[in-house]
Every structure is written in C-alpha cells, then in structure tokens.
Amino acid sequence: MRVLLTGGYGFIGSAVVRHLIENTRHDVLNIDSLTYAASPDAVADVAADSRYGFRQCDICDTAAVGRILDAYRPDAVMHLAAESHVDRSIDSAGVFMRTNIMGTFSMLEAVRAYWRELPPARRAAFRFHHVSTDEVFGMLGPHDPPFTEATPYNPSSPYSASKAASDHLVRAWHHTYGLPAFITNTTNNYGIWHFPEKLVPLTIINALEGRTLPVYGAGDNVRDWLFVSDHAEALVRAVEHGRPGGTYAIGARQPRTNLEVVRAICAVLDRLRPDPAGPHARLIRHVPDRPGHDFRYEIDPTHAERALGWTARHDFESGLELTVRWYIDHAPWWRAIRARQQASLPMGRVA
C-alpha cells in the first residue's frame, strides 16, 4: 500500500513510520507540522529509504492536505497527528481544540474529496484510520471492568474531550458519507523517542540528572502501559485489516500505578547506573494533584487481538528496561531538547 501518515515525527507516529519501512513492503508519506514535540531524528534511520517521504503541512489546511493527497495517491490514511499532553490541555485548551477537532475535520474533508474521485476498486479498498486514546472513555473505579469497544464515552479533560469529539466526527463521516473509516483507541504508550515531558521519560531523565522525581498526589492513579513498538505493529495490522465502521481497543494488559512506574524506573537505574548518593527512589517527591486527574484507565484488548491477529510482544518489565537503556544511550538527544525548551509548562510537570 501507499500510506499517508499524519504526525510521523511524533512519538507514536515515528514508531509507525519505522515499522512500515523496516517490517513491511508499504510506502509511507509522513506529513507533520513540526511542532515543539516533533523529532525528525526519530525517523533518521529510515529517512533515506526510497519508500519514505516527508512533507511539512498543517493538517488544518484542508487545501494543502488535498494537494498532497492528489499528488501522492495513497491507498490509506493513518491519522495520528494530535496534541496529547493533558497538563498542556489544562493550561492552554485552545490549541487542542484546533488540532484535535478542527484538524480531524479538515483531514476528513480533504480525504473525502480525494476518496470520492478514486476508481471504484480503489475506492472500495481505501481506509481512513483514526488513532485515538482510551481517555475518551473517562475514569474507571478500582473494581470496574476494563474499557472495551462498547464502553460509553465520558471524557473529563480538555485533551480527552477533544479526542472524543474527533472520534465522533470520524464515525459521522463514515455513517453520513460512507467514508471507509475506523478508529483505534489505545492505552498509555512508553518507549524510545518519547518527548521528555511525559511520566516515563521525565522520570528517567530527572533521575539520571539527580533531580526531583515528581509524582502527582499519592501516586495511586492506574494506567495500562503499552510499549510503543508493539502499538506501532498493531496500528499497521489495523490499517491492513481494519473494517470500515469498526473500533479496536489496543492494550497490553499491563496496569501499574504511577508510583509503581516511578519506582520500577528507579530500580532499573539502580542496576544500570547506580548513584553514589543512594537509591534513585530517594528523589521521589509527591506533589499536588492536577485538576480532574482520572483515577484509572485500562483496556481489554480481546477483540483487537482476535480481529487483527496481534498481541503485545513486551511485558512492562522488558519494555521498561529497553526504554531506560535507550535514554541512557541517547543523552545528547534529550539534553538538546532540555536546553532549548521554551514551552509554557516547566519540565518538572508530569504526565
């Protein structure tokens, strides 16, 4: 296939680009607007491949997206471009509304115009794959069953509300216009090339530098953790096999509290990079909780596993070790980001 992918310089998008080039025969064109979180280095190892291409483009520019579609003639669109940091959405919700809602609307309109003009066989085979989050489902209590594809939407942050709205747009364009679209919802991802404002990379980097490791509240909020390369494999399986109108909840069955995650990182670093000043866990500090902090997210991926023929390859421990080793070995990358960071949120905030 010829795949057009939005947000391919982001954390998950770059993992999908690498997987497409390294593990499939598909071509991929990455369109990215190069926001603060873009990392061209994350696709450097595959950027010279003849099956990879890049165009800088704002997904809210419907005409520009349309010109790219007409020139590239993709068989599928994977829409990953999004603002995703909850703290940033609380402080500055407007950019989330623009990118996640209006950007998805723009993509749907550009893709619909392109898809309508395809020959019948290509039109029937075409897919629009919208990548979303489990946060659209709201908060689970301690004894609630995990989310499934049938869980009602109940978003509770500006970020999750913007993603819920984009999901509803995708379903409406499928129902009203027949656009062959489907949605995947996923749990918290972690792994290599993760921008250092989220919990896992922030904790690793702060610990390596001997800084405070901030944990919101008591640290008992639960997330289901999925290694990013496993998610990338699932997303490619989905664009190859997903059915229009479908939904696929993708997870790894690896729930951990935030405090357990931070302590696990400290334990790995104690083995790999022991600190003469003592165990890294001494740096943990509990800080005031953020507004509206959802208690628990967890996905039951049974349907996606069966429909896509996919299961996560990494458990949390093996994935975390790979992640910590990667950040130790790639200090120049994250140090450069820290040196130029001018964003509104201080680096001490957590995901």
Tab-separated table of C-alpha atoms in Angstrom:
chain	number	residue	atom	x	y	z
A	1	MET	CA	0.000	0.000	0.000
A	2	ARG	CA	0.818	3.676	-0.257
A	3	VAL	CA	0.140	5.082	3.216
A	4	LEU	CA	-0.178	8.765	4.063
A	5	LEU	CA	0.508	9.248	7.774
A	6	THR	CA	-0.055	12.424	9.781
A	7	GLY	CA	2.193	13.255	12.736
A	8	GLY	CA	5.051	10.997	11.697
A	9	TYR	CA	7.611	12.984	13.674
A	10	GLY	CA	5.694	12.397	16.906
A	11	PHE	CA	6.330	9.652	19.432
A	12	ILE	CA	3.830	7.073	18.145
A	13	GLY	CA	3.830	8.308	14.559
A	14	SER	CA	7.592	7.894	14.205
A	15	ALA	CA	7.330	4.356	15.583
A	16	VAL	CA	4.743	3.585	12.891
A	17	VAL	CA	6.995	5.060	10.190
A	18	ARG	CA	9.911	2.917	11.356
A	19	HIS	CA	7.732	-0.205	11.469
A	20	LEU	CA	6.314	0.402	7.984
A	21	ILE	CA	9.759	0.800	6.415
A	22	GLU	CA	11.584	-1.877	8.422
A	23	ASN	CA	8.901	-4.592	8.548
A	24	THR	CA	6.550	-4.184	5.563
A	25	ARG	CA	6.669	-3.503	1.830
A	26	HIS	CA	4.394	-0.454	2.086
A	27	ASP	CA	5.374	3.083	1.088
A	28	VAL	CA	4.738	5.917	3.557
A	29	LEU	CA	4.479	9.684	3.208
A	30	ASN	CA	4.784	11.490	6.540
A	31	ILE	CA	3.082	14.869	6.907
A	32	ASP	CA	3.926	16.812	10.047
A	33	SER	CA	3.682	20.482	11.006
A	34	LEU	CA	6.889	20.346	13.084
A	35	THR	CA	5.514	21.469	16.442
A	36	TYR	CA	7.638	21.627	19.606
A	37	ALA	CA	7.330	17.845	20.111
A	38	ALA	CA	8.413	16.827	16.587
A	39	SER	CA	11.571	14.703	16.403
A	40	PRO	CA	12.900	14.230	12.857
A	41	ASP	CA	15.765	12.266	14.413
A	42	ALA	CA	13.244	9.558	15.308
A	43	VAL	CA	12.953	8.519	11.646
A	44	ALA	CA	16.540	9.274	10.626
A	45	ASP	CA	17.409	5.586	10.289
A	46	VAL	CA	14.753	5.080	7.582
A	47	ALA	CA	14.550	8.564	6.037
A	48	ALA	CA	16.883	7.668	3.146
A	49	ASP	CA	14.734	4.710	2.086
A	50	SER	CA	13.073	5.197	-1.304
A	51	ARG	CA	9.713	4.145	0.178
A	52	TYR	CA	9.700	7.044	2.679
A	53	GLY	CA	8.800	10.667	2.036
A	54	PHE	CA	8.061	13.781	4.087
A	55	ARG	CA	6.006	16.954	3.550
A	56	GLN	CA	5.636	19.723	6.109
A	57	CYS	CA	1.939	20.522	6.386
A	58	ASP	CA	-0.601	21.799	8.917
A	59	ILE	CA	-3.493	19.319	8.987
A	60	CYS	CA	-5.901	22.248	9.475
A	61	ASP	CA	-5.012	23.452	5.952
A	62	THR	CA	-7.569	21.435	4.003
A	63	ALA	CA	-6.403	22.684	0.618
A	64	ALA	CA	-2.772	21.806	1.307
A	65	VAL	CA	-3.731	18.339	2.518
A	66	GLY	CA	-5.849	17.908	-0.601
A	67	ARG	CA	-2.935	18.787	-2.881
A	68	ILE	CA	-0.736	16.251	-1.097
A	69	LEU	CA	-3.399	13.561	-1.434
A	70	ASP	CA	-3.828	14.259	-5.154
A	71	ALA	CA	-0.086	14.105	-5.729
A	72	TYR	CA	0.697	11.046	-3.584
A	73	ARG	CA	-2.456	8.973	-4.348
A	74	PRO	CA	-2.470	6.915	-1.122
A	75	ASP	CA	-4.395	3.693	-0.546
A	76	ALA	CA	-4.848	4.526	3.148
A	77	VAL	CA	-4.537	7.446	5.543
A	78	MET	CA	-3.343	6.929	9.124
A	79	HIS	CA	-4.294	9.993	11.157
A	80	LEU	CA	-2.079	10.254	14.246
A	81	ALA	CA	-1.355	13.997	14.396
A	82	ALA	CA	-2.681	15.363	17.684
A	83	GLU	CA	-1.888	17.395	20.751
A	84	SER	CA	-1.710	14.840	23.561
A	85	HIS	CA	-0.296	16.234	26.823
A	86	VAL	CA	-3.058	16.531	29.430
A	87	ASP	CA	-1.241	19.169	31.500
A	88	ARG	CA	-0.885	21.369	28.433
A	89	SER	CA	-4.588	20.936	27.622
A	90	ILE	CA	-5.495	22.162	31.106
A	91	ASP	CA	-3.295	25.242	30.769
A	92	SER	CA	-3.952	26.014	27.063
A	93	ALA	CA	-7.014	24.207	25.743
A	94	GLY	CA	-7.381	26.206	22.524
A	95	VAL	CA	-4.600	24.518	20.579
A	96	PHE	CA	-6.114	21.118	21.441
A	97	MET	CA	-9.487	22.181	20.057
A	98	ARG	CA	-7.833	23.438	16.863
A	99	THR	CA	-5.540	20.489	16.186
A	100	ASN	CA	-7.580	17.580	17.507
A	101	ILE	CA	-11.062	18.685	16.446
A	102	MET	CA	-10.664	21.090	13.532
A	103	GLY	CA	-7.589	19.248	12.286
A	104	THR	CA	-9.530	15.988	12.145
A	105	PHE	CA	-12.446	17.755	10.420
A	106	SER	CA	-10.014	19.154	7.864
A	107	MET	CA	-8.468	15.736	7.268
A	108	LEU	CA	-11.885	14.117	6.846
A	109	GLU	CA	-12.981	16.705	4.301
A	110	ALA	CA	-9.767	16.525	2.299
A	111	VAL	CA	-9.787	12.732	2.338
A	112	ARG	CA	-13.497	12.562	1.435
A	113	ALA	CA	-12.936	14.750	-1.624
A	114	TYR	CA	-9.972	12.593	-2.687
A	115	TRP	CA	-11.739	9.282	-1.984
A	116	ARG	CA	-14.850	10.246	-3.986
A	117	GLU	CA	-12.757	10.580	-7.147
A	118	LEU	CA	-10.978	7.226	-6.870
A	119	PRO	CA	-11.826	4.447	-9.335
A	120	PRO	CA	-14.414	2.031	-7.877
A	121	ALA	CA	-11.968	-0.736	-6.909
A	122	ARG	CA	-9.569	1.648	-5.170
A	123	ARG	CA	-12.457	3.483	-3.514
A	124	ALA	CA	-13.720	0.203	-2.059
A	125	ALA	CA	-10.274	-0.766	-0.759
A	126	PHE	CA	-9.415	2.657	0.700
A	127	ARG	CA	-9.204	3.129	4.506
A	128	PHE	CA	-9.093	6.142	6.834
A	129	HIS	CA	-7.571	5.057	10.155
A	130	HIS	CA	-8.098	7.450	13.059
A	131	VAL	CA	-5.820	6.848	16.060
A	132	SER	CA	-7.324	7.771	19.422
A	133	THR	CA	-6.958	7.189	23.157
A	134	ASP	CA	-8.634	5.282	25.976
A	135	GLU	CA	-9.045	8.598	27.815
A	136	VAL	CA	-12.206	9.278	25.789
A	137	PHE	CA	-13.950	6.668	27.961
A	138	GLY	CA	-13.383	8.618	31.171
A	139	MET	CA	-12.370	7.180	34.510
A	140	LEU	CA	-12.592	3.639	35.869
A	141	GLY	CA	-13.109	2.904	39.534
A	142	PRO	CA	-10.819	0.443	41.319
A	143	HIS	CA	-13.115	-2.546	40.659
A	144	ASP	CA	-14.650	-1.593	37.297
A	145	PRO	CA	-14.005	-3.910	34.334
A	146	PRO	CA	-11.540	-2.553	31.743
A	147	PHE	CA	-12.683	-0.487	28.786
A	148	THR	CA	-13.881	-2.266	25.649
A	149	GLU	CA	-15.028	-1.070	22.256
A	150	ALA	CA	-18.568	-0.792	23.696
A	151	THR	CA	-17.684	1.471	26.650
A	152	PRO	CA	-19.669	4.753	26.540
A	153	TYR	CA	-17.692	7.957	26.102
A	154	ASN	CA	-17.231	10.114	29.202
A	155	PRO	CA	-14.171	12.377	28.707
A	156	SER	CA	-13.055	14.500	31.635
A	157	SER	CA	-10.112	16.680	30.488
A	158	PRO	CA	-9.834	19.184	27.639
A	159	TYR	CA	-7.496	16.732	25.907
A	160	SER	CA	-9.803	13.726	26.188
A	161	ALA	CA	-12.829	15.844	25.245
A	162	SER	CA	-11.056	17.000	22.078
A	163	LYS	CA	-10.176	13.417	21.159
A	164	ALA	CA	-13.735	12.238	21.890
A	165	ALA	CA	-15.047	14.940	19.574
A	166	SER	CA	-12.660	13.839	16.824
A	167	ASP	CA	-13.786	10.217	17.228
A	168	HIS	CA	-17.419	11.300	16.841
A	169	LEU	CA	-16.539	13.212	13.670
A	170	VAL	CA	-14.907	10.124	12.163
A	171	ARG	CA	-17.962	7.985	12.927
A	172	ALA	CA	-20.278	10.657	11.498
A	173	TRP	CA	-18.295	10.884	8.250
A	174	HIS	CA	-18.471	7.101	7.933
A	175	HIS	CA	-22.222	6.992	8.631
A	176	THR	CA	-23.251	10.031	6.590
A	177	TYR	CA	-20.844	9.968	3.658
A	178	GLY	CA	-19.796	6.325	3.598
A	179	LEU	CA	-16.127	7.188	4.132
A	180	PRO	CA	-14.431	3.827	4.903
A	181	ALA	CA	-13.094	4.924	8.285
A	182	PHE	CA	-12.373	3.144	11.553
A	183	ILE	CA	-10.896	4.007	14.951
A	184	THR	CA	-8.305	2.539	17.280
A	185	ASN	CA	-8.165	3.524	20.957
A	186	THR	CA	-5.078	2.783	22.990
A	187	THR	CA	-3.635	2.934	26.471
A	188	ASN	CA	-0.590	4.867	27.716
A	189	ASN	CA	2.412	4.275	25.464
A	190	TYR	CA	6.049	4.332	26.556
A	191	GLY	CA	9.348	3.615	24.840
A	192	ILE	CA	12.082	5.204	22.739
A	193	TRP	CA	11.938	8.744	21.288
A	194	HIS	CA	9.287	9.793	23.826
A	195	PHE	CA	9.304	13.576	24.260
A	196	PRO	CA	10.647	14.318	27.757
A	197	GLU	CA	7.530	15.835	29.304
A	198	LYS	CA	5.607	12.592	29.903
A	199	LEU	CA	5.907	10.481	33.048
A	200	VAL	CA	8.313	7.741	31.907
A	201	PRO	CA	10.939	9.822	30.040
A	202	LEU	CA	10.693	12.664	32.547
A	203	THR	CA	11.355	10.278	35.424
A	204	ILE	CA	14.293	8.599	33.658
A	205	ILE	CA	15.924	11.896	32.721
A	206	ASN	CA	15.370	13.565	36.089
A	207	ALA	CA	16.786	10.516	37.857
A	208	LEU	CA	19.869	10.463	35.610
A	209	GLU	CA	20.463	14.128	36.468
A	210	GLY	CA	19.786	13.701	40.190
A	211	ARG	CA	16.667	15.871	40.070
A	212	THR	CA	13.377	15.504	41.925
A	213	LEU	CA	11.005	12.816	40.602
A	214	PRO	CA	7.542	14.432	40.891
A	215	VAL	CA	4.531	12.154	41.436
A	216	TYR	CA	1.019	13.567	41.463
A	217	GLY	CA	-0.898	13.052	44.713
A	218	ALA	CA	-0.404	9.663	46.343
A	219	GLY	CA	0.725	8.155	43.035
A	220	ASP	CA	-2.106	5.618	43.061
A	221	ASN	CA	-3.588	6.561	39.676
A	222	VAL	CA	-3.525	3.488	37.411
A	223	ARG	CA	-2.615	3.344	33.730
A	224	ASP	CA	-2.322	0.397	31.338
A	225	TRP	CA	1.144	0.551	29.723
A	226	LEU	CA	1.899	-0.440	26.104
A	227	PHE	CA	5.396	-0.454	24.573
A	228	VAL	CA	5.336	1.879	21.568
A	229	SER	CA	6.778	-0.576	19.016
A	230	ASP	CA	4.037	-3.059	19.954
A	231	HIS	CA	1.447	-0.339	19.375
A	232	ALA	CA	3.012	0.525	16.011
A	233	GLU	CA	2.713	-3.101	14.928
A	234	ALA	CA	-0.945	-3.141	15.990
A	235	LEU	CA	-1.689	0.061	14.079
A	236	VAL	CA	-0.172	-1.334	10.885
A	237	ARG	CA	-2.182	-4.544	11.322
A	238	ALA	CA	-5.254	-2.343	11.725
A	239	VAL	CA	-4.695	-0.328	8.543
A	240	GLU	CA	-4.168	-3.608	6.686
A	241	HIS	CA	-7.177	-5.451	8.134
A	242	GLY	CA	-9.490	-2.934	9.850
A	243	ARG	CA	-13.136	-2.891	8.779
A	244	PRO	CA	-14.921	0.385	7.987
A	245	GLY	CA	-17.061	1.482	10.898
A	246	GLY	CA	-15.064	-0.653	13.315
A	247	THR	CA	-13.367	0.177	16.580
A	248	TYR	CA	-10.330	-1.597	18.024
A	249	ALA	CA	-9.234	-1.139	21.645
A	250	ILE	CA	-5.489	-1.829	21.787
A	251	GLY	CA	-3.728	-2.592	25.051
A	252	ALA	CA	-1.142	-4.812	26.695
A	253	ARG	CA	-2.818	-5.880	29.970
A	254	GLN	CA	-0.022	-4.213	31.963
A	255	PRO	CA	-1.696	-1.902	34.527
A	256	ARG	CA	0.550	-0.104	37.017
A	257	THR	CA	0.078	2.791	39.414
A	258	ASN	CA	2.116	5.896	38.677
A	259	LEU	CA	4.131	5.307	41.833
A	260	GLU	CA	4.856	1.710	40.764
A	261	VAL	CA	6.085	3.010	37.400
A	262	VAL	CA	8.413	5.546	39.015
A	263	ARG	CA	9.756	3.002	41.492
A	264	ALA	CA	10.324	0.473	38.679
A	265	ILE	CA	12.363	3.043	36.742
A	266	CYS	CA	14.406	3.766	39.854
A	267	ALA	CA	15.097	0.052	40.321
A	268	VAL	CA	16.332	-0.348	36.725
A	269	LEU	CA	18.574	2.695	37.071
A	270	ASP	CA	19.933	1.388	40.384
A	271	ARG	CA	21.217	-1.623	38.424
A	272	LEU	CA	22.357	0.138	35.267
A	273	ARG	CA	23.536	3.485	36.618
A	274	PRO	CA	23.955	3.278	40.409
A	275	ASP	CA	24.093	6.685	42.063
A	276	PRO	CA	26.818	7.134	44.729
A	277	ALA	CA	24.371	9.334	46.644
A	278	GLY	CA	21.993	6.406	47.165
A	279	PRO	CA	18.975	4.662	45.579
A	280	HIS	CA	17.192	6.746	42.952
A	281	ALA	CA	13.888	6.332	44.813
A	282	ARG	CA	15.159	8.852	47.361
A	283	LEU	CA	14.400	11.530	44.738
A	284	ILE	CA	10.638	10.809	44.647
A	285	ARG	CA	8.504	13.746	45.778
A	286	HIS	CA	4.721	13.763	45.964
A	287	VAL	CA	3.293	16.992	44.520
A	288	PRO	CA	-0.261	18.440	44.497
A	289	ASP	CA	-2.540	16.526	42.159
A	290	ARG	CA	-3.575	18.071	38.858
A	291	PRO	CA	-7.216	19.155	38.308
A	292	GLY	CA	-9.603	16.381	37.277
A	293	HIS	CA	-6.964	13.642	37.405
A	294	ASP	CA	-8.697	10.421	36.272
A	295	PHE	CA	-8.099	7.569	38.695
A	296	ARG	CA	-7.722	4.601	36.360
A	297	TYR	CA	-7.587	3.609	32.681
A	298	GLU	CA	-7.326	0.025	31.479
A	299	ILE	CA	-8.254	-1.728	28.218
A	300	ASP	CA	-9.460	-5.239	27.481
A	301	PRO	CA	-7.841	-5.827	24.052
A	302	THR	CA	-9.517	-9.194	23.359
A	303	HIS	CA	-11.470	-8.035	20.301
A	304	ALA	CA	-8.483	-6.257	18.735
A	305	GLU	CA	-6.196	-9.222	19.367
A	306	ARG	CA	-8.600	-11.593	17.602
A	307	ALA	CA	-9.575	-9.265	14.767
A	308	LEU	CA	-6.042	-8.109	13.969
A	309	GLY	CA	-4.082	-11.263	14.846
A	310	TRP	CA	-1.931	-9.242	17.201
A	311	THR	CA	-0.754	-9.351	20.810
A	312	ALA	CA	1.784	-7.147	22.583
A	313	ARG	CA	5.272	-8.664	22.486
A	314	HIS	CA	6.673	-6.869	25.545
A	315	ASP	CA	5.631	-7.077	29.160
A	316	PHE	CA	6.145	-3.922	31.212
A	317	GLU	CA	9.439	-5.019	32.758
A	318	SER	CA	11.165	-5.917	29.485
A	319	GLY	CA	9.837	-2.837	27.701
A	320	LEU	CA	10.887	-0.571	30.543
A	321	GLU	CA	14.434	-1.948	30.583
A	322	LEU	CA	14.764	-1.300	26.849
A	323	THR	CA	13.419	2.204	27.357
A	324	VAL	CA	15.755	3.100	30.222
A	325	ARG	CA	18.785	1.762	28.341
A	326	TRP	CA	17.782	3.826	25.287
A	327	TYR	CA	17.612	7.076	27.283
A	328	ILE	CA	20.983	6.352	28.863
A	329	ASP	CA	22.476	5.825	25.392
A	330	HIS	CA	20.754	8.843	23.780
A	331	ALA	CA	21.525	11.598	26.263
A	332	PRO	CA	22.565	14.110	23.544
A	333	TRP	CA	19.026	13.975	22.073
A	334	TRP	CA	17.127	14.747	25.266
A	335	ARG	CA	19.767	17.168	26.551
A	336	ALA	CA	19.357	19.245	23.398
A	337	ILE	CA	15.591	19.323	23.927
A	338	ARG	CA	16.003	20.428	27.522
A	339	ALA	CA	18.449	23.125	26.513
A	340	ARG	CA	16.044	24.693	24.003
A	341	GLN	CA	12.789	24.061	25.852
A	342	GLN	CA	10.773	27.283	25.856
A	343	ALA	CA	7.279	25.837	26.243
A	344	SER	CA	4.750	27.078	28.760
A	345	LEU	CA	4.946	24.040	31.018
A	346	PRO	CA	8.117	23.601	33.098
A	347	MET	CA	9.940	20.323	32.584
A	348	GLY	CA	9.140	19.358	36.161
A	349	ARG	CA	5.468	18.761	35.365
A	350	VAL	CA	4.398	15.150	34.983
A	351	ALA	CA	2.118	13.306	32.563
